[in-house]
PDB file of C-alpha atoms and ligand atoms in Angstrom:
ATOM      1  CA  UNK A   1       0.000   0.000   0.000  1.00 78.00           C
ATOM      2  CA  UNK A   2       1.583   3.249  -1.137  1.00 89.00           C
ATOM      3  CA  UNK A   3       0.152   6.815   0.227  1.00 94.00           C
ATOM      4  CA  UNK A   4       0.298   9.872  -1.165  1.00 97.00           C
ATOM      5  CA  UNK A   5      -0.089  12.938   0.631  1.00 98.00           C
ATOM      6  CA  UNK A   6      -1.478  15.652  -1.809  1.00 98.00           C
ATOM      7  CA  UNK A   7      -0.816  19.427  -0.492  1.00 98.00           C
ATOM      8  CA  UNK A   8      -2.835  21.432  -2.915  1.00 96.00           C
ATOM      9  CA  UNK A   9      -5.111  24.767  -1.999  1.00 96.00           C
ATOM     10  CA  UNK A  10      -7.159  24.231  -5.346  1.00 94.00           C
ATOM     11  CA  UNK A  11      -9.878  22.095  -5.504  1.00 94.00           C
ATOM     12  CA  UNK A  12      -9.993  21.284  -9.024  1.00 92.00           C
ATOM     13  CA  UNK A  13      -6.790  20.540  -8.799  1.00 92.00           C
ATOM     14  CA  UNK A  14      -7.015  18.035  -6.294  1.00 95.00           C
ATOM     15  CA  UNK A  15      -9.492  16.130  -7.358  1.00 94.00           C
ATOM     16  CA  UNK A  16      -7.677  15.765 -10.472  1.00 92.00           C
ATOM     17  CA  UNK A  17      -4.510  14.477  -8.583  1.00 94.00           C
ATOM     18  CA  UNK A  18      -7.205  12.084  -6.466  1.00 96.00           C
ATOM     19  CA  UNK A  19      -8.908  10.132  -9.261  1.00 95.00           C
ATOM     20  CA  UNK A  20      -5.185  10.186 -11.441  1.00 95.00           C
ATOM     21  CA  UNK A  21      -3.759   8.383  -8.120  1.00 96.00           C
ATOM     22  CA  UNK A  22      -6.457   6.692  -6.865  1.00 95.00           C
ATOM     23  CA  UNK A  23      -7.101   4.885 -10.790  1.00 94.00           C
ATOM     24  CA  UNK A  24      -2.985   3.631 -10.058  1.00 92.00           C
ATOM     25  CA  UNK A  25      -4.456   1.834  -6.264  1.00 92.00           C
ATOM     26  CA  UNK A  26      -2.521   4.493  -4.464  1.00 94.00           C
ATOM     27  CA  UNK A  27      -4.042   5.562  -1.283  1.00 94.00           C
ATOM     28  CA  UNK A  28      -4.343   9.625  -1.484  1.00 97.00           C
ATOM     29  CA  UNK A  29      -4.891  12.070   1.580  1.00 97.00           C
ATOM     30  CA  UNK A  30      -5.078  15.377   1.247  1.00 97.00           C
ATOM     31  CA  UNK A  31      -4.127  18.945   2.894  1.00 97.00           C
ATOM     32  CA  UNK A  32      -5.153  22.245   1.779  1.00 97.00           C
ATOM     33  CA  UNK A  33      -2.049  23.866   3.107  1.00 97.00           C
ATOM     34  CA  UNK A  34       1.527  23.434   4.672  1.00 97.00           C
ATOM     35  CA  UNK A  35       0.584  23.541   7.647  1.00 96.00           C
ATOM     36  CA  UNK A  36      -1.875  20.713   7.898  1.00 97.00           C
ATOM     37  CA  UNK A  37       0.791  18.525   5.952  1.00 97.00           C
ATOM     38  CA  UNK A  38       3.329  19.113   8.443  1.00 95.00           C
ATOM     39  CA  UNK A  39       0.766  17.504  11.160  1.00 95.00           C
ATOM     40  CA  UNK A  40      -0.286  15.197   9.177  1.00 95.00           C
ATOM     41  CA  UNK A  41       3.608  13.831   8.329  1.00 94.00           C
ATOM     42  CA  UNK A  42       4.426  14.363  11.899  1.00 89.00           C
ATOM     43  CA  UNK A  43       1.421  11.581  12.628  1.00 87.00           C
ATOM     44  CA  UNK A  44       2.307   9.330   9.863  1.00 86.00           C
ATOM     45  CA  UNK A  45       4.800  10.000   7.004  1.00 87.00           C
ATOM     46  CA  UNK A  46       3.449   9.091   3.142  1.00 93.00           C
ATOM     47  CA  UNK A  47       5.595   7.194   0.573  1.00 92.00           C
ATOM     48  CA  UNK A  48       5.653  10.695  -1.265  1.00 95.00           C
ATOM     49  CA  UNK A  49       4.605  14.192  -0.969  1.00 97.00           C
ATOM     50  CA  UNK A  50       2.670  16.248  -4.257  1.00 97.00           C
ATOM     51  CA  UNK A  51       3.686  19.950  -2.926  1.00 96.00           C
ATOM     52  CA  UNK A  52       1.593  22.926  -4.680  1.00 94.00           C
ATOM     53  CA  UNK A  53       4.121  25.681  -4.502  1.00 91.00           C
ATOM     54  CA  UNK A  54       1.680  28.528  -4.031  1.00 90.00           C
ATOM     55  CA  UNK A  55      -0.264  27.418  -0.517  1.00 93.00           C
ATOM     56  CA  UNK A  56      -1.739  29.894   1.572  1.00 94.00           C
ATOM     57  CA  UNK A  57       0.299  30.532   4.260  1.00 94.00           C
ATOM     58  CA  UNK A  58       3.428  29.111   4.226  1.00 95.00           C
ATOM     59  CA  UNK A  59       4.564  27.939   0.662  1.00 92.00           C
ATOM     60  CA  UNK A  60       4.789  24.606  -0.562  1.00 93.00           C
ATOM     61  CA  UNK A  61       8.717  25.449  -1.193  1.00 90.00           C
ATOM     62  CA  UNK A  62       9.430  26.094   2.593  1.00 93.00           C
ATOM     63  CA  UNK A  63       7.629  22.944   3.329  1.00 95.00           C
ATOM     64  CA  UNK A  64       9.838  21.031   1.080  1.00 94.00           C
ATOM     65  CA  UNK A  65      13.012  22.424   2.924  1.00 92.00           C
ATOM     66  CA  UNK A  66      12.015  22.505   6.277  1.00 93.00           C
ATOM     67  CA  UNK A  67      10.968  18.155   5.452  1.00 93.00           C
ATOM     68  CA  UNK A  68      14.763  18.195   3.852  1.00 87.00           C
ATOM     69  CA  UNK A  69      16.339  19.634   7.325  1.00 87.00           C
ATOM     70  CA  UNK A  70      14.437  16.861   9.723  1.00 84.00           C
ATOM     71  CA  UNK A  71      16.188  13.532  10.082  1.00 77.00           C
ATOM     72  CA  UNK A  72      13.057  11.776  10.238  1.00 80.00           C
ATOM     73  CA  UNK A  73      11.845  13.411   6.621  1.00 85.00           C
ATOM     74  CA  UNK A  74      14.686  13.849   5.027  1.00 82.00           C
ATOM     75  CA  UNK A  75      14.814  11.388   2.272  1.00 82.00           C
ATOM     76  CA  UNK A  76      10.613  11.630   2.298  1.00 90.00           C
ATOM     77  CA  UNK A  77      10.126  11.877  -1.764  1.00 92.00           C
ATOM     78  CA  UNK A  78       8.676  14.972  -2.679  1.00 94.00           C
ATOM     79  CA  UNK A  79       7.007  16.174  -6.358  1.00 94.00           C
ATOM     80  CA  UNK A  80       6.866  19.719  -6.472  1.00 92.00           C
ATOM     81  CA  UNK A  81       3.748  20.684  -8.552  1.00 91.00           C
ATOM     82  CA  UNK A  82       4.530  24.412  -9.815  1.00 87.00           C
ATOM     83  CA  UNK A  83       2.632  27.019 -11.952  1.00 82.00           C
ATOM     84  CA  UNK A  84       3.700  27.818 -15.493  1.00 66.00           C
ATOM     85  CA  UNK A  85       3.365  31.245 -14.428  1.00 61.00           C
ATOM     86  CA  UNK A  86       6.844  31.015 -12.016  1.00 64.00           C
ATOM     87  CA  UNK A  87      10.127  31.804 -13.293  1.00 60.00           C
ATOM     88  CA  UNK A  88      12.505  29.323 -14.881  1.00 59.00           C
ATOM     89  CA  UNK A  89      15.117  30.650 -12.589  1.00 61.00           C
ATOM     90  CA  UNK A  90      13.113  29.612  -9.474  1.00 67.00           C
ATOM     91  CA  UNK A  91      12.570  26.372 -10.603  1.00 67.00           C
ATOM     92  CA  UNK A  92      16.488  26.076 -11.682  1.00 64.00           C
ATOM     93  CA  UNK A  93      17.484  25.420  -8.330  1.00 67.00           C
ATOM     94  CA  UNK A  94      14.454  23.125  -7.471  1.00 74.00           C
ATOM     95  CA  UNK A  95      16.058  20.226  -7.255  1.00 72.00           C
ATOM     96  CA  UNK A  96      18.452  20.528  -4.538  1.00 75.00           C
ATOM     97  CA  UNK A  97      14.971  20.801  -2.104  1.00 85.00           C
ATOM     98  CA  UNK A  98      12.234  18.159  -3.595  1.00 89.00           C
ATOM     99  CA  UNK A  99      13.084  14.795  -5.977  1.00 87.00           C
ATOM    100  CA  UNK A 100      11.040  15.912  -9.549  1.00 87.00           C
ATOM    101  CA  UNK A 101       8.306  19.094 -10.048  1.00 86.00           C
ATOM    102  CA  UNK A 102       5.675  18.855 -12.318  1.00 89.00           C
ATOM    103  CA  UNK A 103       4.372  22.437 -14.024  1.00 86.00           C
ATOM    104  CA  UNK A 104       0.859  22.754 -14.627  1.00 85.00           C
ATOM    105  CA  UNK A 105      -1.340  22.035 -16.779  1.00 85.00           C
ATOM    106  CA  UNK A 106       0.025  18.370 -16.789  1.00 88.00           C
ATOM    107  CA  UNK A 107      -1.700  15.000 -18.423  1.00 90.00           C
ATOM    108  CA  UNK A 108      -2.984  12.744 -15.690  1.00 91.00           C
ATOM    109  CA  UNK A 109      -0.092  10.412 -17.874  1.00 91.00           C
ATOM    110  CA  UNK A 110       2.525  12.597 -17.107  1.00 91.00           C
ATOM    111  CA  UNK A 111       2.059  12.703 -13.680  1.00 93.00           C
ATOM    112  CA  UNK A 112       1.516   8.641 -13.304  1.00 92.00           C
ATOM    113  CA  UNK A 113       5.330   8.165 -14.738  1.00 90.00           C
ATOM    114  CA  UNK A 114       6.758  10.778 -12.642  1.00 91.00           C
ATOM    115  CA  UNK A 115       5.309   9.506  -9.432  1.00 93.00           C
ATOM    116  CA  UNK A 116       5.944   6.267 -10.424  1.00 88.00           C
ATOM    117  CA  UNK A 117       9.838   7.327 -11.057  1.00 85.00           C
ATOM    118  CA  UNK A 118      10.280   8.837  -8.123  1.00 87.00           C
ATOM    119  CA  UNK A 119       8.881   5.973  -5.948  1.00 86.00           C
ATOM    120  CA  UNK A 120      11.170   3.670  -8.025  1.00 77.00           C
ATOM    121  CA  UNK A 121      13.897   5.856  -7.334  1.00 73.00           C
ATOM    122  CA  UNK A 122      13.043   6.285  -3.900  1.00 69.00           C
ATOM    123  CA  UNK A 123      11.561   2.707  -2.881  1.00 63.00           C
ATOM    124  CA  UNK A 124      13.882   1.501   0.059  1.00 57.00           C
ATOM    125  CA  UNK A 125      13.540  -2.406  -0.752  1.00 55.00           C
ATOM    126  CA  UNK A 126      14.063  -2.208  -4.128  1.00 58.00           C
ATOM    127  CA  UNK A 127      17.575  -0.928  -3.317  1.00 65.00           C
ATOM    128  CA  UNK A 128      20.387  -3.481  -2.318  1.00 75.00           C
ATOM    129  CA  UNK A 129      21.729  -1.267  -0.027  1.00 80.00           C
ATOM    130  CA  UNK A 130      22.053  -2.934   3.617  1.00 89.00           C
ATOM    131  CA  UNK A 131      19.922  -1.239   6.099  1.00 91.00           C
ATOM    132  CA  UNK A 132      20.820  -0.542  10.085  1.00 91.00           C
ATOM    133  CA  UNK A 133      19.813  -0.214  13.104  1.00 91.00           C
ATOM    134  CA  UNK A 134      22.232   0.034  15.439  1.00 88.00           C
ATOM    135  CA  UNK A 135      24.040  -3.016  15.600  1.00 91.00           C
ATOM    136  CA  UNK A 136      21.726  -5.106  13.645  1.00 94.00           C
ATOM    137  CA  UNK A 137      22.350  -5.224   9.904  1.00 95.00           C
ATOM    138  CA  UNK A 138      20.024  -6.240   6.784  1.00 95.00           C
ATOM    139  CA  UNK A 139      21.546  -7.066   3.510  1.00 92.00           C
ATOM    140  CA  UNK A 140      18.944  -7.314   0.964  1.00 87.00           C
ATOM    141  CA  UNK A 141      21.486  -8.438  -1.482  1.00 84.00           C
ATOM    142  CA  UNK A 142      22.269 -11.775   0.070  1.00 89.00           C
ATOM    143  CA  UNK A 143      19.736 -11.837   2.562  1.00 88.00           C
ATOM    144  CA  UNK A 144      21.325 -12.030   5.279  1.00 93.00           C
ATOM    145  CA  UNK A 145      20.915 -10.318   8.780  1.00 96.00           C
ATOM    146  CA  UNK A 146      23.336 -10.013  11.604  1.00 94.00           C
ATOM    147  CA  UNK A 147      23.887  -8.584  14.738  1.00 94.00           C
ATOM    148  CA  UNK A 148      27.371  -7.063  15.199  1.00 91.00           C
ATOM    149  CA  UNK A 149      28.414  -9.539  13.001  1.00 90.00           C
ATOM    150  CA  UNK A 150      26.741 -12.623  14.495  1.00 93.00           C
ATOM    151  CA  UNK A 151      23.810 -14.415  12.234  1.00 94.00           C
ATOM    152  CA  UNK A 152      20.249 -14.391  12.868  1.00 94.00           C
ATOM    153  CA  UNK A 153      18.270 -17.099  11.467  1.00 90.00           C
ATOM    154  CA  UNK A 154      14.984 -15.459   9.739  1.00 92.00           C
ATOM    155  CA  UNK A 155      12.656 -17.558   7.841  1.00 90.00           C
ATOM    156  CA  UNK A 156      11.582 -15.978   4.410  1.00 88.00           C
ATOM    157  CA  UNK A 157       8.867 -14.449   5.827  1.00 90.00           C
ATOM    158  CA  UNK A 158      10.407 -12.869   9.049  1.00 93.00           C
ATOM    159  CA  UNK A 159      12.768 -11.624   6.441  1.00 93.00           C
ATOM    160  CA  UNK A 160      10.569  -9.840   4.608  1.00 90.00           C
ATOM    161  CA  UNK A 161       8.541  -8.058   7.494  1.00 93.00           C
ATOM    162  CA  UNK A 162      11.583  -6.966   8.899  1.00 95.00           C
ATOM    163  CA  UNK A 163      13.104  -5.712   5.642  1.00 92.00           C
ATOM    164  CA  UNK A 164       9.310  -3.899   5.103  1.00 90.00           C
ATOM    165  CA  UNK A 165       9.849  -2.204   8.405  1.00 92.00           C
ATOM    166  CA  UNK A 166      13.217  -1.373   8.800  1.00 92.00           C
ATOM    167  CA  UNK A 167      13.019   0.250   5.565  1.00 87.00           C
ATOM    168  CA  UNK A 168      10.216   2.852   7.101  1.00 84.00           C
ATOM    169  CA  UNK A 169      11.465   3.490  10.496  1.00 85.00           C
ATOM    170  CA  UNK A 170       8.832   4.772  12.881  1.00 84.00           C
ATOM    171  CA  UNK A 171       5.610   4.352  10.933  1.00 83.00           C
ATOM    172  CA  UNK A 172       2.867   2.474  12.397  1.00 85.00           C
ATOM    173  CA  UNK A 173       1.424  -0.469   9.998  1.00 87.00           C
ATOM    174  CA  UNK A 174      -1.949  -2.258  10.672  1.00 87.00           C
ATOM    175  CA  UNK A 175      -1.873  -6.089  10.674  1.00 90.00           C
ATOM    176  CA  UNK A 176      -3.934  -5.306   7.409  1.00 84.00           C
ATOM    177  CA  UNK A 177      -1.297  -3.466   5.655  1.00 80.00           C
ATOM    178  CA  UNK A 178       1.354  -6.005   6.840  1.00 88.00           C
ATOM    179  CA  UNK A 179      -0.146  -8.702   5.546  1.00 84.00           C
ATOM    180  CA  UNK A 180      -0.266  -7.221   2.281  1.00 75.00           C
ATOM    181  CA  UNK A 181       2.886  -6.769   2.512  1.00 76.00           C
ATOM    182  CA  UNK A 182       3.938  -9.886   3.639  1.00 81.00           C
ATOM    183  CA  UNK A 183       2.023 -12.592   1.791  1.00 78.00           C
ATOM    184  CA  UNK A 184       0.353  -9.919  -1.126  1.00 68.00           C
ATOM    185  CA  UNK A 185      -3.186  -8.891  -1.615  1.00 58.00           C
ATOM    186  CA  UNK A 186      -4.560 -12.044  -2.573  1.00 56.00           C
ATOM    187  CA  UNK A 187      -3.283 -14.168   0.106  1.00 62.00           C
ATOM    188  CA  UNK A 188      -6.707 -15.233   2.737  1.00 72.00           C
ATOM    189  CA  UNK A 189      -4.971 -15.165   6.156  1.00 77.00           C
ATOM    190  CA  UNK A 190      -6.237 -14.024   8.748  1.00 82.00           C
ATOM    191  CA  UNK A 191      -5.260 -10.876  10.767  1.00 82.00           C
ATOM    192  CA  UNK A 192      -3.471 -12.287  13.993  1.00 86.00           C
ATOM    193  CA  UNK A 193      -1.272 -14.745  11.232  1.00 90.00           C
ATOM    194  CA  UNK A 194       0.900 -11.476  11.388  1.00 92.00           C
ATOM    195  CA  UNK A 195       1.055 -11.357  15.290  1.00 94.00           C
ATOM    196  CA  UNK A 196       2.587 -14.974  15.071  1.00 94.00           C
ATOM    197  CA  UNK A 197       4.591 -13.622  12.891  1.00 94.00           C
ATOM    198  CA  UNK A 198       6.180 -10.607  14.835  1.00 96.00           C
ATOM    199  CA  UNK A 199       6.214 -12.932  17.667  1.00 96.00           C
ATOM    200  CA  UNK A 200       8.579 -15.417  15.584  1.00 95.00           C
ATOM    201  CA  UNK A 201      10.485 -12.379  14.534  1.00 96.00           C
ATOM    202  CA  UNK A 202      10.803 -10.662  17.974  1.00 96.00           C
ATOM    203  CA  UNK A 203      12.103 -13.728  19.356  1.00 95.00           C
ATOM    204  CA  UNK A 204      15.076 -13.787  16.583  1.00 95.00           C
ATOM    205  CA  UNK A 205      15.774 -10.606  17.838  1.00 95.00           C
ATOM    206  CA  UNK A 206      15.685 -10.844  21.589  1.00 93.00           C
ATOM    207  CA  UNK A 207      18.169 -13.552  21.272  1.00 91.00           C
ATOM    208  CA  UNK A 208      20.400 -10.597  20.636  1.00 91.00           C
ATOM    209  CA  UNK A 209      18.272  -8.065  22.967  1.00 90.00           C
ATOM    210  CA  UNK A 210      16.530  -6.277  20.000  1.00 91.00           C
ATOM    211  CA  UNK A 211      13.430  -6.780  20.275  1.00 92.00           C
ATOM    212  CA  UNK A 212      12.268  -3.757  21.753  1.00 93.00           C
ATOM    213  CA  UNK A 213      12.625  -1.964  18.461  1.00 94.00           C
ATOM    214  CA  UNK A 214       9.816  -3.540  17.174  1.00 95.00           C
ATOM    215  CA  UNK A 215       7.286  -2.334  18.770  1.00 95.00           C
ATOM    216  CA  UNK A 216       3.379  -3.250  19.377  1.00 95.00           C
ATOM    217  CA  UNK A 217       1.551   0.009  18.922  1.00 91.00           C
ATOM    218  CA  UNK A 218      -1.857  -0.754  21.255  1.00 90.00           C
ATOM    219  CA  UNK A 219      -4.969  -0.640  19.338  1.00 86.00           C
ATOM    220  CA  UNK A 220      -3.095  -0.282  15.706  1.00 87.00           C
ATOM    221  CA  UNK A 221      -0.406  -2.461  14.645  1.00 92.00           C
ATOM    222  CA  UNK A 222       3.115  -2.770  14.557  1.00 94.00           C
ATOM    223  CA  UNK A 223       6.312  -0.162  14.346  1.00 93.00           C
ATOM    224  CA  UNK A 224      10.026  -0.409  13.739  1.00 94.00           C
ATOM    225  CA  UNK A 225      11.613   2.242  16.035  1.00 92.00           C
ATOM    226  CA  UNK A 226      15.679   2.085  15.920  1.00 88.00           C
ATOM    227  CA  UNK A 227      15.896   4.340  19.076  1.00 83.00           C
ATOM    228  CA  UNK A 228      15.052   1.914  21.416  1.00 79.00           C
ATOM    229  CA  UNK A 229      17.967  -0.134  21.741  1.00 64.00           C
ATOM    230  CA  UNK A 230      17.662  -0.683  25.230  1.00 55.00           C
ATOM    231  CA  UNK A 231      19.453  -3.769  25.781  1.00 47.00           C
ATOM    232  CA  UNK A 232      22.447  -2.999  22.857  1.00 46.00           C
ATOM    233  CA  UNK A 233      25.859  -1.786  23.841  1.00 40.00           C
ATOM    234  CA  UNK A 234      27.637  -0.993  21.470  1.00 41.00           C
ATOM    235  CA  UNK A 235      31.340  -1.707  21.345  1.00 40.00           C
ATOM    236  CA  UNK A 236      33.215   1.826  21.806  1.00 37.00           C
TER     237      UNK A 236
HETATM  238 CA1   CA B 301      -2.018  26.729  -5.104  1.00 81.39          CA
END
C-alpha cells in the first residue's frame, strides 16, 4: 500500500490528482495547506509528498526544505507541482529541495510516470543497499541479517517483514497493511497470522536483545523504532 499525501489549496486541482492516483491503487490524503501537511507527516509519514508551490500561508517550497532539514523526513520523496506562471530561474534550483516538479497544466499520464519514477527511485527495498539499526544489519542483497556480526536465522517471511519495516522506520502499519505486505493482496490469512509472525520475529531478535525496536503500537499495529535499543551496547 503506497500513500500519497497531496498538499494542494485548489480544488480542481485536487481532485484531479485524487482520481489520477487513486485509478494507479494508491491511497491519497489530502491537505489544503503546509501547515496541515506538516501535522499530518508528523502523525504518519506518506511514501511521497505532491507539494503545490503557491499554498496559503506558508509555501509549498518552505515545506519542502524545512521536510529536507528533519532527520526523520529527510529522504521523504517529494514532487513539487509548480505554476507555469513562475520563473525558470526559481525552478532552476528546485532540485536541490524536492526529488522531480511537475508544471501545470500536466496529463494525468505525465504525472503517473513521474510519481511512479520517483517511488522507483526512492523505494527503500528495491535498493540493495544494507539497512541498520544500530548493531543489527540487513543485507537485501544476500539476505542475510546479523547482529554485530553474528547471524540471525529469519525464515523468508520474518525476512521480509523486517526488511518492510526497517526500511520505514517509525511508521505504524496495521496487521492489514502487513499482511499485504507480507504474503500480497490475494493471500486469505487471517489478521493475527501477522502477530505470530512478529512474535517469531521478535524472538530472533531478543536472542540478541533487540526486540524492543519492534514495537506493538496498542490498538493499531506494529512499528520499527531504531531508538530503542535498550538492551544494545555498542562496542566503543
Ligand atoms: Ca495553489
Amino acid at each position: 500500500m503506497t500513500t500519497i499525501l497531496i498538499v494542494e489549496d485548489e480544488p480542481a486541482i485536487v481532485e484531479l490528482l485524487r482520481v489520477t492516483l487513486e485509478a494507479e491503487r494508491y491511497t491519497v490524503h489530502e491537505a489544503g495547506s503546509a501547515e496541515t501537511a506538516r501535522q499530518m507527516i508528523e502523525e504518519a509519514p506518506p511514501d511521497l509528498l505532491l507539494l503545490d508551490w503557491m499554498l496559503p500561508g506558508q509555501s509549498g517550497l518552505a515545506l519542502a526544505k524545512c521536510l529536507r532539514q528533519q532527520a526523520r523526513t529527510k529522504t521523504l520523496p517529494i514532487i513539487m507541482v509548480t505554476a507555469r506562471a513562475e520563473e525558470a530561474d526559481k525552478v532552476a534550483g528546485l532540485e536541490t529541495w524536492v526529488d522531480d516538479y511537475i508544471t501545470k497544466p500536466f496529463s494525468p499520464r505525465e504525472l503517473k510516470a513521474r510519481v511512479k519514477a520517483v517511488l522507483r527511485r526512492r523505494a527503500p527495498e528495491d535498493s540493495d543497499a544494507p539497512l541498520q539499526a544500530g548493531l543489527l544489519v540487513l543485507d537485501p542483497a544476500s539476505h542475510r541479517v546479523h547482529c554485530d556480526g553474528k547471524p540471525l536465522t529469519l525464515g523468508p517471511l520474518e525476512f521480509r517483514l523486517l526488511h518492510f519495516l526497517m526500511a520505514r522506520p517509525d511508521r505504524v502499519f496495521t496487521r492489514t497493511q502487513l499482511l499485504d505486505t507480507v504474503w500480497g493482496d490475494e493471500a486469505d490469512i487471517e489478521e493475527r497470522t501477522v502477530d505470530v509472525l512478529v512474535r517469531r520475529l521478535r524472538q530472533a531478535l531478543e536472542a540478541h536483545r533487540l526486540d524492543a525496536m519492534l514495537e506493538t503500537v496498542r490498538g493499531t499495529g506494529y512499528r520499527w523504532n531504531p531508538e530503542k535499543r535498550d538492551g544494545v551496547t555498542a562496542t566503543p
